[in-house]
Amino acid sequence: MCNFAPVELERIWDAVEDHVMKHWNVGRGKKSANAPKGILYMTLAALKHCGSWETASAMFDMYPSPFQKMVKKFVTMLDPCLCQIFELDEEGRSTIRHLTLTGKTFANVPCARYATDVTFQQADRPVGGYNDAKMYYSGKHHLYGLKVEVSVIPTGVAINCTDWEAGSMADISIFRANKHFHTPAMQKRPGEDTINCTDWEAGSMADISLFRANKHFHTSAMQKRPGQDTINVQGPQADRYQHDWAVLVDKGYQGLQDEFRTIQPKKGAARGPPLTADERSESDRISHDRVQVENYFGRLKKLWGVCSHKWTWDRQTYNMFFRMCVALTNFRVRCCPLRREDGEYYLRYEERLIKLGLDIEEAKRLKRQQARDSRRARFVLRTRAAIRPANTSNR
């Protein structure tokens, strides 16, 4: 049903059973006739296949309206519990000291605590005028949609995801807006200054806007914790950010190094000399570690149709459904670690979105061209009709 083995579904239920039994079917109002465990499986199926509520409810022989109300109410109740167990608790456990002692730091950039990137999902064009809709238009994908920033540690588990932002918002802006997470998450903790994080060469930065928008997360997540100042943190910008760990980003965060300790692949100048062999090798090392977040996006999109298909549900519930999918993906990563195939799936997903956007733009262009041709033909006919009577009268 959801690429989960029966024993894995049982483990999910065991983790949330106490919370569900305490908060489900309580208070006033009509009680659900379905068992809580059954509703959990119905919810997973709805997240997996997405589509319309009519399609999802038909799988369980239920009417769409009560099925939709039941699933939304259940997700609203379950979302905080899943996020706490599979996301927030993981962020608290996965310190640099823990990752180093277990040998699970990034292979090439061990002084980086996590990697951050943004994923895009197509959505319906917002109602209203052009000024209202253009905020959701992504120039890269040529589609209307939503963006979410996700931070992934070396073990392949996400420790933070932001609320959705409009598709036109830059990656660096989202990073800066998530400062409340990044600042404490990047801080060193007590006792981490004695850990050897090996030396590393500095790189350059790109795509800064969305990262800056997520500044409230990055500022807290990147701060060193008490006792972590004794760890050997040799690496890029170690002298400038003595109390912070690094975060891996892509080339879209250019200029963010003035605010955060970020590491990104080297970006060559548009009209400058090509990168040297050492710079290309350095960029490859960074990309090799940062690809973990792309692998995570691939697993997320592969598991849950609600995160990969075109979003047609209520936009107000997007954050709730996305957070739940992230928490469940974290559980799945624990059972089956991320693989290169996940990253390849995400690249194909991005290519499919871009191709879809280009096809839509081409269809609009052809439609406009046909309208212009038709208008030109009508103008020629009217001109000829006006000239013909004049020639007849002259005779």
CSV table of N, CA and C in Angstrom, one decimal, residues 268-389:
chain,number,residue,atom,x,y,z
A,268,GLY,N,31.8,29.3,-10.9
A,268,GLY,CA,32.7,30.1,-11.8
A,268,GLY,C,32.0,31.3,-12.2
A,269,ALA,N,32.8,32.4,-12.5
A,269,ALA,CA,32.3,33.6,-13.0
A,269,ALA,C,31.7,33.5,-14.4
A,270,ALA,N,30.7,34.3,-14.7
A,270,ALA,CA,30.1,34.2,-16.0
A,270,ALA,C,31.1,34.4,-17.2
A,271,ARG,N,31.9,35.4,-17.0
A,271,ARG,CA,32.9,35.8,-18.0
A,271,ARG,C,34.3,35.7,-17.5
A,272,GLY,N,34.5,34.9,-16.4
A,272,GLY,CA,35.8,34.8,-15.9
A,272,GLY,C,36.5,33.5,-16.3
A,273,PRO,N,37.6,33.2,-15.8
A,273,PRO,CA,38.4,32.0,-16.2
A,273,PRO,C,37.7,30.7,-15.7
A,274,PRO,N,37.8,29.6,-16.3
A,274,PRO,CA,37.2,28.4,-15.8
A,274,PRO,C,37.8,27.9,-14.5
A,275,LEU,N,37.1,27.1,-13.8
A,275,LEU,CA,37.6,26.6,-12.5
A,275,LEU,C,38.8,25.8,-12.7
A,276,THR,N,39.7,25.8,-11.7
A,276,THR,CA,40.9,25.0,-11.7
A,276,THR,C,40.5,23.5,-11.4
A,277,ALA,N,41.5,22.7,-11.6
A,277,ALA,CA,41.2,21.2,-11.2
A,277,ALA,C,41.0,21.1,-9.7
A,278,ASP,N,41.7,21.8,-8.9
A,278,ASP,CA,41.5,21.7,-7.5
A,278,ASP,C,40.1,22.2,-7.1
A,279,GLU,N,39.7,23.3,-7.7
A,279,GLU,CA,38.4,23.9,-7.4
A,279,GLU,C,37.2,22.9,-7.8
A,280,ARG,N,37.4,22.3,-9.0
A,280,ARG,CA,36.4,21.3,-9.4
A,280,ARG,C,36.4,20.1,-8.5
A,281,SER,N,37.5,19.7,-8.1
A,281,SER,CA,37.6,18.5,-7.1
A,281,SER,C,36.9,18.9,-5.8
A,282,GLU,N,37.2,20.1,-5.3
A,282,GLU,CA,36.6,20.5,-4.1
A,282,GLU,C,35.0,20.6,-4.2
A,283,SER,N,34.6,21.1,-5.3
A,283,SER,CA,33.1,21.2,-5.5
A,283,SER,C,32.5,19.8,-5.6
A,284,ASP,N,33.2,18.9,-6.2
A,284,ASP,CA,32.7,17.5,-6.3
A,284,ASP,C,32.6,16.9,-4.9
A,285,ARG,N,33.5,17.2,-4.0
A,285,ARG,CA,33.5,16.7,-2.7
A,285,ARG,C,32.3,17.2,-1.9
A,286,ILE,N,32.0,18.5,-2.1
A,286,ILE,CA,30.9,19.1,-1.4
A,286,ILE,C,29.6,18.5,-1.9
A,287,SER,N,29.5,18.4,-3.3
A,287,SER,CA,28.3,17.9,-3.9
A,287,SER,C,28.0,16.5,-3.5
A,288,HIS,N,29.1,15.7,-3.3
A,288,HIS,CA,28.9,14.3,-2.9
A,288,HIS,C,28.3,14.2,-1.5
A,289,ASP,N,28.5,15.1,-0.6
A,289,ASP,CA,27.9,15.1,0.7
A,289,ASP,C,26.5,15.7,0.6
A,290,ARG,N,26.4,16.8,-0.1
A,290,ARG,CA,25.1,17.5,-0.2
A,290,ARG,C,24.0,16.8,-0.9
A,291,VAL,N,24.4,15.8,-1.7
A,291,VAL,CA,23.4,15.0,-2.4
A,291,VAL,C,22.5,14.2,-1.5
A,292,GLN,N,22.8,14.2,-0.2
A,292,GLN,CA,22.0,13.4,0.7
A,292,GLN,C,20.6,14.1,0.8
A,293,VAL,N,20.5,15.4,0.7
A,293,VAL,CA,19.2,16.0,0.8
A,293,VAL,C,18.4,15.8,-0.5
A,294,GLU,N,19.0,15.6,-1.6
A,294,GLU,CA,18.3,15.3,-2.9
A,294,GLU,C,17.8,13.9,-2.8
A,295,ASN,N,18.6,13.0,-2.3
A,295,ASN,CA,18.2,11.6,-2.1
A,295,ASN,C,16.9,11.6,-1.2
A,296,TYR,N,16.9,12.4,-0.2
A,296,TYR,CA,15.8,12.5,0.7
A,296,TYR,C,14.5,12.9,0.0
A,297,PHE,N,14.7,14.0,-0.8
A,297,PHE,CA,13.5,14.5,-1.6
A,297,PHE,C,13.0,13.4,-2.5
A,298,GLY,N,13.9,12.6,-3.1
A,298,GLY,CA,13.5,11.5,-4.0
A,298,GLY,C,12.7,10.5,-3.3
A,299,ARG,N,13.1,10.1,-2.0
A,299,ARG,CA,12.4,9.1,-1.2
A,299,ARG,C,11.0,9.7,-0.8
A,300,LEU,N,11.0,11.0,-0.5
A,300,LEU,CA,9.8,11.7,-0.1
A,300,LEU,C,8.8,11.7,-1.2
A,301,LYS,N,9.2,12.0,-2.4
A,301,LYS,CA,8.3,12.1,-3.6
A,301,LYS,C,7.9,10.7,-4.0
A,302,LYS,N,8.8,9.7,-3.9
A,302,LYS,CA,8.4,8.4,-4.3
A,302,LYS,C,7.4,7.7,-3.4
A,303,LEU,N,7.5,8.0,-2.1
A,303,LEU,CA,6.6,7.4,-1.1
A,303,LEU,C,5.2,8.0,-1.1
A,304,TRP,N,5.1,9.3,-1.2
A,304,TRP,CA,3.9,10.0,-1.0
A,304,TRP,C,3.4,10.8,-2.2
A,305,GLY,N,2.3,10.4,-2.8
A,305,GLY,CA,1.8,11.2,-3.9
A,305,GLY,C,1.3,12.6,-3.5
A,306,VAL,N,1.0,12.8,-2.2
A,306,VAL,CA,0.5,14.1,-1.8
A,306,VAL,C,1.6,15.1,-1.8
A,307,CYS,N,2.9,14.6,-1.9
A,307,CYS,CA,4.1,15.5,-2.0
A,307,CYS,C,4.6,15.6,-3.4
A,308,SER,N,4.2,14.8,-4.3
A,308,SER,CA,4.7,14.8,-5.6
A,308,SER,C,3.7,15.2,-6.7
A,309,HIS,N,2.5,14.8,-6.5
A,309,HIS,CA,1.5,15.2,-7.5
A,309,HIS,C,1.1,16.6,-7.4
A,310,LYS,N,0.3,17.1,-8.3
A,310,LYS,CA,-0.1,18.5,-8.3
A,310,LYS,C,-1.0,18.7,-7.1
A,311,TRP,N,-0.7,19.7,-6.3
A,311,TRP,CA,-1.5,20.0,-5.1
A,311,TRP,C,-2.8,20.6,-5.5
A,312,THR,N,-3.9,19.9,-5.2
A,312,THR,CA,-5.3,20.4,-5.5
A,312,THR,C,-6.1,20.5,-4.3
A,313,TRP,N,-5.6,20.1,-3.1
A,313,TRP,CA,-6.4,20.2,-1.9
A,313,TRP,C,-6.3,21.6,-1.3
A,314,ASP,N,-6.9,21.8,-0.1
A,314,ASP,CA,-6.9,23.1,0.5
A,314,ASP,C,-5.5,23.5,0.9
A,315,ARG,N,-5.1,24.7,0.4
A,315,ARG,CA,-3.7,25.2,0.7
A,315,ARG,C,-3.5,25.4,2.2
A,316,GLN,N,-4.5,25.6,3.0
A,316,GLN,CA,-4.3,25.8,4.4
A,316,GLN,C,-3.9,24.6,5.1
A,317,THR,N,-4.1,23.4,4.5
A,317,THR,CA,-3.7,22.1,5.2
A,317,THR,C,-2.4,21.6,4.6
A,318,TYR,N,-1.8,22.3,3.8
A,318,TYR,CA,-0.5,21.8,3.1
A,318,TYR,C,0.6,21.5,4.1
A,319,ASN,N,0.8,22.5,5.0
A,319,ASN,CA,1.9,22.3,6.0
A,319,ASN,C,1.7,21.0,6.9
A,320,MET,N,0.4,20.8,7.3
A,320,MET,CA,0.1,19.7,8.1
A,320,MET,C,0.4,18.4,7.4
A,321,PHE,N,-0.1,18.2,6.1
A,321,PHE,CA,0.1,17.0,5.4
A,321,PHE,C,1.6,16.8,5.1
A,322,PHE,N,2.3,17.9,4.7
A,322,PHE,CA,3.7,17.8,4.4
A,322,PHE,C,4.6,17.4,5.6
A,323,ARG,N,4.3,17.9,6.7
A,323,ARG,CA,5.1,17.6,7.9
A,323,ARG,C,4.9,16.1,8.3
A,324,MET,N,3.6,15.6,8.1
A,324,MET,CA,3.4,14.2,8.4
A,324,MET,C,4.1,13.3,7.5
A,325,CYS,N,4.2,13.7,6.2
A,325,CYS,CA,4.9,12.9,5.2
A,325,CYS,C,6.4,12.9,5.5
A,326,VAL,N,6.9,14.0,6.0
A,326,VAL,CA,8.3,14.1,6.4
A,326,VAL,C,8.6,13.2,7.5
A,327,ALA,N,7.8,13.2,8.5
A,327,ALA,CA,8.0,12.3,9.7
A,327,ALA,C,7.9,10.9,9.3
A,328,LEU,N,7.0,10.5,8.5
A,328,LEU,CA,6.8,9.1,8.1
A,328,LEU,C,8.0,8.7,7.2
A,329,THR,N,8.5,9.6,6.4
A,329,THR,CA,9.7,9.3,5.6
A,329,THR,C,10.9,9.1,6.4
A,330,ASN,N,11.0,9.9,7.5
A,330,ASN,CA,12.1,9.6,8.5
A,330,ASN,C,12.1,8.2,9.0
A,331,PHE,N,10.9,7.8,9.4
A,331,PHE,CA,10.8,6.4,9.9
A,331,PHE,C,11.2,5.4,8.8
A,332,ARG,N,10.8,5.7,7.5
A,332,ARG,CA,11.1,4.7,6.5
A,332,ARG,C,12.6,4.7,6.2
A,333,VAL,N,13.3,5.9,6.4
A,333,VAL,CA,14.7,5.9,6.2
A,333,VAL,C,15.5,5.1,7.2
A,334,ARG,N,14.9,5.1,8.4
A,334,ARG,CA,15.5,4.3,9.5
A,334,ARG,C,15.5,2.8,9.1
A,335,CYS,N,14.4,2.4,8.5
A,335,CYS,CA,14.2,1.0,8.1
A,335,CYS,C,15.0,0.7,6.8
A,336,CYS,N,15.1,1.6,5.9
A,336,CYS,CA,15.7,1.4,4.6
A,336,CYS,C,16.5,2.7,4.3
A,337,PRO,N,17.8,2.7,4.5
A,337,PRO,CA,18.6,3.9,4.2
A,337,PRO,C,18.4,4.5,2.8
A,338,LEU,N,18.7,5.7,2.7
A,338,LEU,CA,18.7,6.4,1.4
A,338,LEU,C,19.7,5.8,0.4
A,339,ARG,N,19.3,5.8,-0.9
A,339,ARG,CA,20.2,5.2,-1.9
A,339,ARG,C,20.3,6.2,-3.0
A,340,ARG,N,21.3,5.9,-3.9
A,340,ARG,CA,21.5,6.8,-5.1
A,340,ARG,C,20.2,6.8,-6.0
A,341,GLU,N,19.5,5.7,-6.0
A,341,GLU,CA,18.3,5.6,-6.9
A,341,GLU,C,17.3,6.7,-6.4
A,342,ASP,N,17.2,7.0,-5.2
A,342,ASP,CA,16.3,8.0,-4.7
A,342,ASP,C,16.7,9.4,-5.3
A,343,GLY,N,17.9,9.7,-5.3
A,343,GLY,CA,18.4,11.0,-5.9
A,343,GLY,C,18.1,11.0,-7.4
A,344,GLU,N,18.3,9.9,-8.1
A,344,GLU,CA,18.0,9.8,-9.5
A,344,GLU,C,16.5,10.0,-9.8
A,345,TYR,N,15.7,9.5,-8.9
A,345,TYR,CA,14.2,9.6,-9.0
A,345,TYR,C,13.9,11.1,-8.9
A,346,TYR,N,14.5,11.8,-7.9
A,346,TYR,CA,14.2,13.2,-7.7
A,346,TYR,C,14.6,14.1,-8.9
A,347,LEU,N,15.8,13.7,-9.5
A,347,LEU,CA,16.2,14.5,-10.7
A,347,LEU,C,15.2,14.3,-11.9
A,348,ARG,N,14.7,13.0,-12.0
A,348,ARG,CA,13.7,12.8,-13.1
A,348,ARG,C,12.4,13.6,-12.8
A,349,TYR,N,12.1,13.6,-11.5
A,349,TYR,CA,10.9,14.4,-11.1
A,349,TYR,C,11.1,15.9,-11.4
A,350,GLU,N,12.2,16.5,-11.1
A,350,GLU,CA,12.5,17.9,-11.5
A,350,GLU,C,12.4,18.1,-13.0
A,351,GLU,N,13.0,17.2,-13.7
A,351,GLU,CA,13.0,17.3,-15.2
A,351,GLU,C,11.6,17.2,-15.7
A,352,ARG,N,10.8,16.3,-15.1
A,352,ARG,CA,9.4,16.2,-15.6
A,352,ARG,C,8.6,17.5,-15.3
A,353,LEU,N,8.9,18.1,-14.2
A,353,LEU,CA,8.2,19.4,-13.9
A,353,LEU,C,8.6,20.5,-14.9
A,354,ILE,N,9.9,20.6,-15.1
A,354,ILE,CA,10.4,21.6,-16.0
A,354,ILE,C,9.8,21.4,-17.4
A,355,LYS,N,9.8,20.1,-17.9
A,355,LYS,CA,9.3,19.8,-19.2
A,355,LYS,C,7.8,20.2,-19.3
A,356,LEU,N,7.1,19.8,-18.2
A,356,LEU,CA,5.7,20.2,-18.1
A,356,LEU,C,5.4,21.7,-18.2
A,357,GLY,N,6.2,22.4,-17.5
A,357,GLY,CA,6.1,23.9,-17.5
A,357,GLY,C,6.4,24.5,-18.9
A,358,LEU,N,7.5,23.9,-19.5
A,358,LEU,CA,7.8,24.4,-20.9
A,358,LEU,C,6.8,24.0,-21.9
A,359,ASP,N,6.2,22.8,-21.8
A,359,ASP,CA,5.1,22.5,-22.7
A,359,ASP,C,3.9,23.4,-22.5
A,360,ILE,N,3.6,23.7,-21.3
A,360,ILE,CA,2.5,24.7,-21.0
A,360,ILE,C,2.8,26.0,-21.6
A,361,GLU,N,4.0,26.5,-21.4
A,361,GLU,CA,4.4,27.8,-22.0
A,361,GLU,C,4.3,27.8,-23.6
A,362,GLU,N,4.7,26.6,-24.2
A,362,GLU,CA,4.7,26.5,-25.6
A,362,GLU,C,3.3,26.5,-26.1
A,363,ALA,N,2.4,25.8,-25.4
A,363,ALA,CA,1.0,25.8,-25.8
A,363,ALA,C,0.4,27.2,-25.7
A,364,LYS,N,0.7,27.9,-24.7
A,364,LYS,CA,0.2,29.3,-24.6
A,364,LYS,C,0.7,30.1,-25.7
A,365,ARG,N,2.0,29.9,-26.1
A,365,ARG,CA,2.6,30.7,-27.2
A,365,ARG,C,1.9,30.4,-28.5
A,366,LEU,N,1.7,29.1,-28.7
A,366,LEU,CA,1.0,28.8,-30.0
A,366,LEU,C,-0.5,29.3,-30.0
A,367,LYS,N,-1.1,29.3,-28.9
A,367,LYS,CA,-2.5,29.9,-28.8
A,367,LYS,C,-2.5,31.4,-29.1
A,368,ARG,N,-1.5,32.1,-28.5
A,368,ARG,CA,-1.4,33.5,-28.8
A,368,ARG,C,-1.1,33.8,-30.3
A,369,GLN,N,-0.2,32.9,-30.8
A,369,GLN,CA,0.2,33.1,-32.2
A,369,GLN,C,-1.0,32.8,-33.1
A,370,GLN,N,-1.8,31.8,-32.8
A,370,GLN,CA,-3.0,31.6,-33.6
A,370,GLN,C,-4.0,32.7,-33.5
A,371,ALA,N,-4.1,33.3,-32.3
A,371,ALA,CA,-5.0,34.5,-32.1
A,371,ALA,C,-4.5,35.6,-33.0
A,372,ARG,N,-3.2,35.9,-33.0
A,372,ARG,CA,-2.7,37.0,-33.8
A,372,ARG,C,-2.9,36.7,-35.3
A,373,ASP,N,-2.7,35.4,-35.7
A,373,ASP,CA,-2.9,35.1,-37.1
A,373,ASP,C,-4.4,35.3,-37.5
A,374,SER,N,-5.3,34.9,-36.6
A,374,SER,CA,-6.7,35.0,-36.9
A,374,SER,C,-7.1,36.5,-37.0
A,375,ARG,N,-6.6,37.3,-36.1
A,375,ARG,CA,-6.9,38.7,-36.1
A,375,ARG,C,-6.3,39.4,-37.4
A,376,ARG,N,-5.1,39.0,-37.8
A,376,ARG,CA,-4.5,39.5,-39.0
A,376,ARG,C,-5.4,39.1,-40.2
A,377,ALA,N,-5.8,37.9,-40.3
A,377,ALA,CA,-6.7,37.4,-41.4
A,377,ALA,C,-8.0,38.2,-41.4
A,378,ARG,N,-8.6,38.5,-40.3
A,378,ARG,CA,-9.8,39.2,-40.3
A,378,ARG,C,-9.6,40.7,-40.7
A,379,PHE,N,-8.5,41.2,-40.3
A,379,PHE,CA,-8.2,42.6,-40.8
A,379,PHE,C,-8.0,42.7,-42.3
A,380,VAL,N,-7.3,41.7,-42.9
A,380,VAL,CA,-7.1,41.6,-44.3
A,380,VAL,C,-8.4,41.5,-45.0
A,381,LEU,N,-9.3,40.7,-44.5
A,381,LEU,CA,-10.6,40.5,-45.2
A,381,LEU,C,-11.4,41.8,-45.1
A,382,ARG,N,-11.4,42.5,-43.9
A,382,ARG,CA,-12.2,43.7,-43.8
A,382,ARG,C,-11.6,44.8,-44.7
A,383,THR,N,-10.3,44.8,-44.9
A,383,THR,CA,-9.6,45.8,-45.7
A,383,THR,C,-10.0,45.6,-47.2
A,384,ARG,N,-10.0,44.3,-47.6
A,384,ARG,CA,-10.4,44.0,-49.0
A,384,ARG,C,-11.8,44.3,-49.3
A,385,ALA,N,-12.7,44.1,-48.3
A,385,ALA,CA,-14.1,44.4,-48.4
A,385,ALA,C,-14.3,45.9,-48.6
A,386,ALA,N,-13.5,46.7,-47.9
A,386,ALA,CA,-13.7,48.1,-47.9
A,386,ALA,C,-13.2,48.7,-49.2
A,387,ILE,N,-12.1,48.1,-49.8
A,387,ILE,CA,-11.5,48.6,-51.1
A,387,ILE,C,-12.4,48.2,-52.3
A,388,ARG,N,-13.0,47.0,-52.3
A,388,ARG,CA,-13.7,46.5,-53.4
A,388,ARG,C,-14.9,47.4,-53.8
A,389,PRO,N,-15.8,47.9,-53.0
A,389,PRO,CA,-16.8,48.8,-53.4
A,389,PRO,C,-16.3,50.1,-54.0
